[in-house]
Coordinates of C-alpha atoms in Angstrom, one line a residue:
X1 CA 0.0 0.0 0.0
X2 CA 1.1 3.3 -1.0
X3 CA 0.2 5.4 2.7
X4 CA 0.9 8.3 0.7
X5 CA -1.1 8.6 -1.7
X6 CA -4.0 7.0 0.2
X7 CA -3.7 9.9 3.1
X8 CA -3.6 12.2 0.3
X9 CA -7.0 10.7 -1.0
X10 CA -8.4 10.8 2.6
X11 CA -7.6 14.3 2.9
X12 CA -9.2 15.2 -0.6
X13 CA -12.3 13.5 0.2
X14 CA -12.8 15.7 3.6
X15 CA -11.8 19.0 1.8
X16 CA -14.7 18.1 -0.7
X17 CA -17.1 16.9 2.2
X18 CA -16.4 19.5 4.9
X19 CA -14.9 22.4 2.7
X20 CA -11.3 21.8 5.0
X21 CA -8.7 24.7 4.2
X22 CA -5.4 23.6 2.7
X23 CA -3.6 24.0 6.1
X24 CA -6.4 21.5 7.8
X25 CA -5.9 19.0 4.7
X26 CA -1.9 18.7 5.4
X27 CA -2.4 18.4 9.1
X28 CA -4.4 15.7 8.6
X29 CA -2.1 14.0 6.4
X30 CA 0.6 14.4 9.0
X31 CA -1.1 13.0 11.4
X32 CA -2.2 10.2 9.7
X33 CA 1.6 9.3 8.5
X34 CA 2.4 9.9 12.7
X35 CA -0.3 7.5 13.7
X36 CA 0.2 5.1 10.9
X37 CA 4.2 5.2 11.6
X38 CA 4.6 5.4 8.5
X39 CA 8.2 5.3 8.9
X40 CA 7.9 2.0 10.6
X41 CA 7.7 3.7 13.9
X42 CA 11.3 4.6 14.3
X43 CA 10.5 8.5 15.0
X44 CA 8.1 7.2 17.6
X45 CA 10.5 5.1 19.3
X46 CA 13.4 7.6 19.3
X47 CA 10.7 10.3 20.8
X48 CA 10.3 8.7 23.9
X49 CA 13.8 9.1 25.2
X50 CA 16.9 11.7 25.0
X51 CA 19.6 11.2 22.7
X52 CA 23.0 13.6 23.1
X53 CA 21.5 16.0 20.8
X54 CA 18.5 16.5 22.3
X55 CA 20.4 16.9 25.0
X56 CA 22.6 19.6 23.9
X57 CA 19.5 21.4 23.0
X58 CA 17.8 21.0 25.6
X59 CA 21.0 22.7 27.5
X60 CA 20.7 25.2 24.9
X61 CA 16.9 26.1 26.0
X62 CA 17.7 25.6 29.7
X63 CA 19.8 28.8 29.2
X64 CA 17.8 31.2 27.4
X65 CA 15.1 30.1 29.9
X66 CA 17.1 30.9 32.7
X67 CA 18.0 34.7 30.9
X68 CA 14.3 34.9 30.5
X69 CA 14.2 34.3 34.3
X70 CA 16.6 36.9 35.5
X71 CA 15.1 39.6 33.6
X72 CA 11.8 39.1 34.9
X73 CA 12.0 39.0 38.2
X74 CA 13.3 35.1 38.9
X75 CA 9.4 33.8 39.2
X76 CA 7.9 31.0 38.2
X77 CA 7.0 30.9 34.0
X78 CA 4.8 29.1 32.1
X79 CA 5.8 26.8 29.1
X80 CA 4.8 25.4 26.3
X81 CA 6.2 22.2 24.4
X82 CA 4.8 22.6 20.9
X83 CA 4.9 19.2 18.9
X84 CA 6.3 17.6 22.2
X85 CA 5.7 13.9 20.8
X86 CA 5.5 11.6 23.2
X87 CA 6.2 14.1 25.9
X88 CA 9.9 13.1 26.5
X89 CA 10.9 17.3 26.5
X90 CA 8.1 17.9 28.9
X91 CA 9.1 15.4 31.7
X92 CA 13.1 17.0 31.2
X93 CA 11.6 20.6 31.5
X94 CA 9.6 19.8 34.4
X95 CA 12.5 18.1 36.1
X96 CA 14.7 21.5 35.6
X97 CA 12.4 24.0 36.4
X98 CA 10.8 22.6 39.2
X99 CA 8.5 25.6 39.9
X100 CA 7.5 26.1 36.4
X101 CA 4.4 25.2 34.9
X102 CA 4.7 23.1 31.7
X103 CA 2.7 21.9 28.9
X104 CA 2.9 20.1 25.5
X105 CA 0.3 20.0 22.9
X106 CA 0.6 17.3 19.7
X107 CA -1.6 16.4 17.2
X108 CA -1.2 12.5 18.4
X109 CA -0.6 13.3 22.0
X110 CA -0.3 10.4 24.4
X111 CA -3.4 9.4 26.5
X112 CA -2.9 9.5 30.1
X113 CA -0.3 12.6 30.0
X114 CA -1.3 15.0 32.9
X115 CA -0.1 18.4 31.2
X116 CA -0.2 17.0 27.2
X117 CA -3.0 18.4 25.3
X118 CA -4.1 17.0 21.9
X119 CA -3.9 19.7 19.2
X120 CA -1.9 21.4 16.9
X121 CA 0.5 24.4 16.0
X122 CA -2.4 26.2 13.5
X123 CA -4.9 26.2 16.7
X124 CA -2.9 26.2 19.6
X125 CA -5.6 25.3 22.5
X126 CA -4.7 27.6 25.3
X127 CA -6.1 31.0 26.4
X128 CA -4.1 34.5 24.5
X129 CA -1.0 35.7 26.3
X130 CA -0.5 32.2 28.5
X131 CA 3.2 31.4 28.2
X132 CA 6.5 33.1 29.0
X133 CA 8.4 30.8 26.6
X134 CA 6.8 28.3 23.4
X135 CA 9.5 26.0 22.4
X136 CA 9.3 24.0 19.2
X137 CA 12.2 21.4 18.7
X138 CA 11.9 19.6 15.0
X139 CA 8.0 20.5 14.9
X140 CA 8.1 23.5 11.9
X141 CA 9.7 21.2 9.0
X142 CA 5.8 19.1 9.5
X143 CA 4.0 22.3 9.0
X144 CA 3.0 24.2 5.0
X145 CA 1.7 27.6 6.7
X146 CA 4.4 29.0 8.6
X147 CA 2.9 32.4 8.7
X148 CA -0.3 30.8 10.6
X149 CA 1.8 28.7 13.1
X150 CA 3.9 31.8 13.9
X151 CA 0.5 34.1 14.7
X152 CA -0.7 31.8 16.8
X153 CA 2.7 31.4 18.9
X154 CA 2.3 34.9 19.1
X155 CA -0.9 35.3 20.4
X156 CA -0.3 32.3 23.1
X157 CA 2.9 34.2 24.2
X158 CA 2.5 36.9 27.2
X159 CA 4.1 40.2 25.8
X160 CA 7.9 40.3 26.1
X161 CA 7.6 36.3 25.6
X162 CA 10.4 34.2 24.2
X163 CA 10.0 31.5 21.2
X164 CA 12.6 29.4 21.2
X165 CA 12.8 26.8 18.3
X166 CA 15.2 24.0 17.2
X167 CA 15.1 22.3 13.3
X168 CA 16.8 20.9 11.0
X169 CA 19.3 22.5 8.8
X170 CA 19.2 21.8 5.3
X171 CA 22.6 22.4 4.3
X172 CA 23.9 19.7 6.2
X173 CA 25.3 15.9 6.0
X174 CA 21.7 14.9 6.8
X175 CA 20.1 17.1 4.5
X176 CA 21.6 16.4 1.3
X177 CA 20.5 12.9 2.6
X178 CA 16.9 13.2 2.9
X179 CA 15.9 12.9 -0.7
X180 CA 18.1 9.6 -1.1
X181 CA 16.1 8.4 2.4
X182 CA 12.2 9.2 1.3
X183 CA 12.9 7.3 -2.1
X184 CA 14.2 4.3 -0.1
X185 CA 11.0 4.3 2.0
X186 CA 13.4 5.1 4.8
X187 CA 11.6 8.2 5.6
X188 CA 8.2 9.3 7.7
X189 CA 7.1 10.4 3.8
X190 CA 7.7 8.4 1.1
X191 CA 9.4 10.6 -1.9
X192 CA 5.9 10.6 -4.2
X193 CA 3.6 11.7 -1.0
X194 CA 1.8 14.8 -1.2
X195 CA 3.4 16.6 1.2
X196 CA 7.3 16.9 2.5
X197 CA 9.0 17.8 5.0
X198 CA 10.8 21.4 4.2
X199 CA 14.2 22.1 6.2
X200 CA 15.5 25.5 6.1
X201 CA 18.9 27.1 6.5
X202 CA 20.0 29.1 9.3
X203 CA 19.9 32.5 7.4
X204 CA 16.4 31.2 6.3
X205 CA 14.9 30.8 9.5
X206 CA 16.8 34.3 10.2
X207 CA 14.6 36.2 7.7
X208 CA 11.2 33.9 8.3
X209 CA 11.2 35.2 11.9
X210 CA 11.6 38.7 11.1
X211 CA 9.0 38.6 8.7
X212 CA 6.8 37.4 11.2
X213 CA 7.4 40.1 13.3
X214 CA 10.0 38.2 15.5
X215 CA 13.5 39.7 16.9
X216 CA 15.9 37.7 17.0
X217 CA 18.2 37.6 20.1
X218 CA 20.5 34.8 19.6
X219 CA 21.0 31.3 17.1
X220 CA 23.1 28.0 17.7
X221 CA 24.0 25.1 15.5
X222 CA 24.7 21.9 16.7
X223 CA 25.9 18.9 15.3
X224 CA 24.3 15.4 15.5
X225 CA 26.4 12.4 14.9
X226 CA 26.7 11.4 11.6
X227 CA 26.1 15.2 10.0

């Protein structure tokens, strides 16, 4: 069976029954390739526990969380995981900022996860101005409408909020990769799906947050083993 093209079919028979916007379609299709592990479940397996680059990320956010901290008084925050999979971020950022409040929202959230929500980066469900920092690690390469995922980060964040996100870089060992992995069946989407995963350069991401209104204070690269 070509998953695929059948999700693609599923999602073209809702937009004709329900009228779904294009952004609603390729959610949809995501999510179906997520549940039906279409990549044989391998991103599902390595989402349930820290590897050394998640790690060096993670140490990455623990510091601009911690700035975020000093200039606002040292309090507790509020934070949001967005596209926190299996919640594996969550549980790490509860265990560092013990006085924070976290939560992680995914389209195929866990069941039984006290602070995960089910939902998704285009309708973020939580209140306007609710978090002091929205992190999104490997999350935005899933997602078509950039400029509607950013508006509603914006609208979730309290005013002098911080968006911290981490993604893959395209000009890298992994990158040039990709294309060889999706037409090996290696990948989450097979090369003749409808929809593929978009990585972006660093200078990319640069000018996509300041055309969404974003300043941006500070960017990292890190390198994974075999990039």
């Amino acid at each position: 069976t070509n998953w695929g093209v059948k999700f693609f079919a599923d999602a073209l028979i809702s937009f004709s029954k329900y009228k779904l916007p294009v952004w609603k379609q390729q959610e949809l299709f995501v999510s179906q390739c997520m549940r039906a592990r279409a990549d044989s479940g391998s991103w599902a397996e390595h989402s349930r526990n820290l590897d050394s680059l998640d790690l060096l990320v993670l140490g990455k956010l623990k510091e601009e969380i911690s700035s975020y901290r000093r200039d606002h008084g040292d309090r507790g925050i509020s934070i949001l995981d967005l596209g926190c999979g299996e919640g594996r971020c969550v549980d790490w950022l509860k265990s560092a900022f013990a006085d924070a409040s976290v939560y992680g929202i995914d389209p195929v959230a866990p069941s039984g996860h006290p602070t995960i929500r089910r939902g998704s980066a285009y309708e973020i469900d939580f209140p306007d101005r609710t978090f002091d920092i929205v992190f999104c690690y490997i999350v935005l390469q899933h997602v078509s409408d950039l400029g509607r995922v950013f508006a509603e980060i914006r609208r979730v964040l309290k005013p002098g909020g911080k968006f911290v996100l981490a993604d893959r870089n395209r000009i890298s060992l992994r990158g040039l990769l990709k294309p060889w992995h999706e037409l090996k069946g290696r990948w989450i989407y097979s090369w003749d799906a409808p929809f593929l995963e978009r990585w972006y350069s660093p200078g990319e991401w640069r000018r996509l947050f300041r055309r969404e209104g974003f300043d941006v204070q500070s960017q990292s690269s890190f390198i994974s083993p075999g990039d």
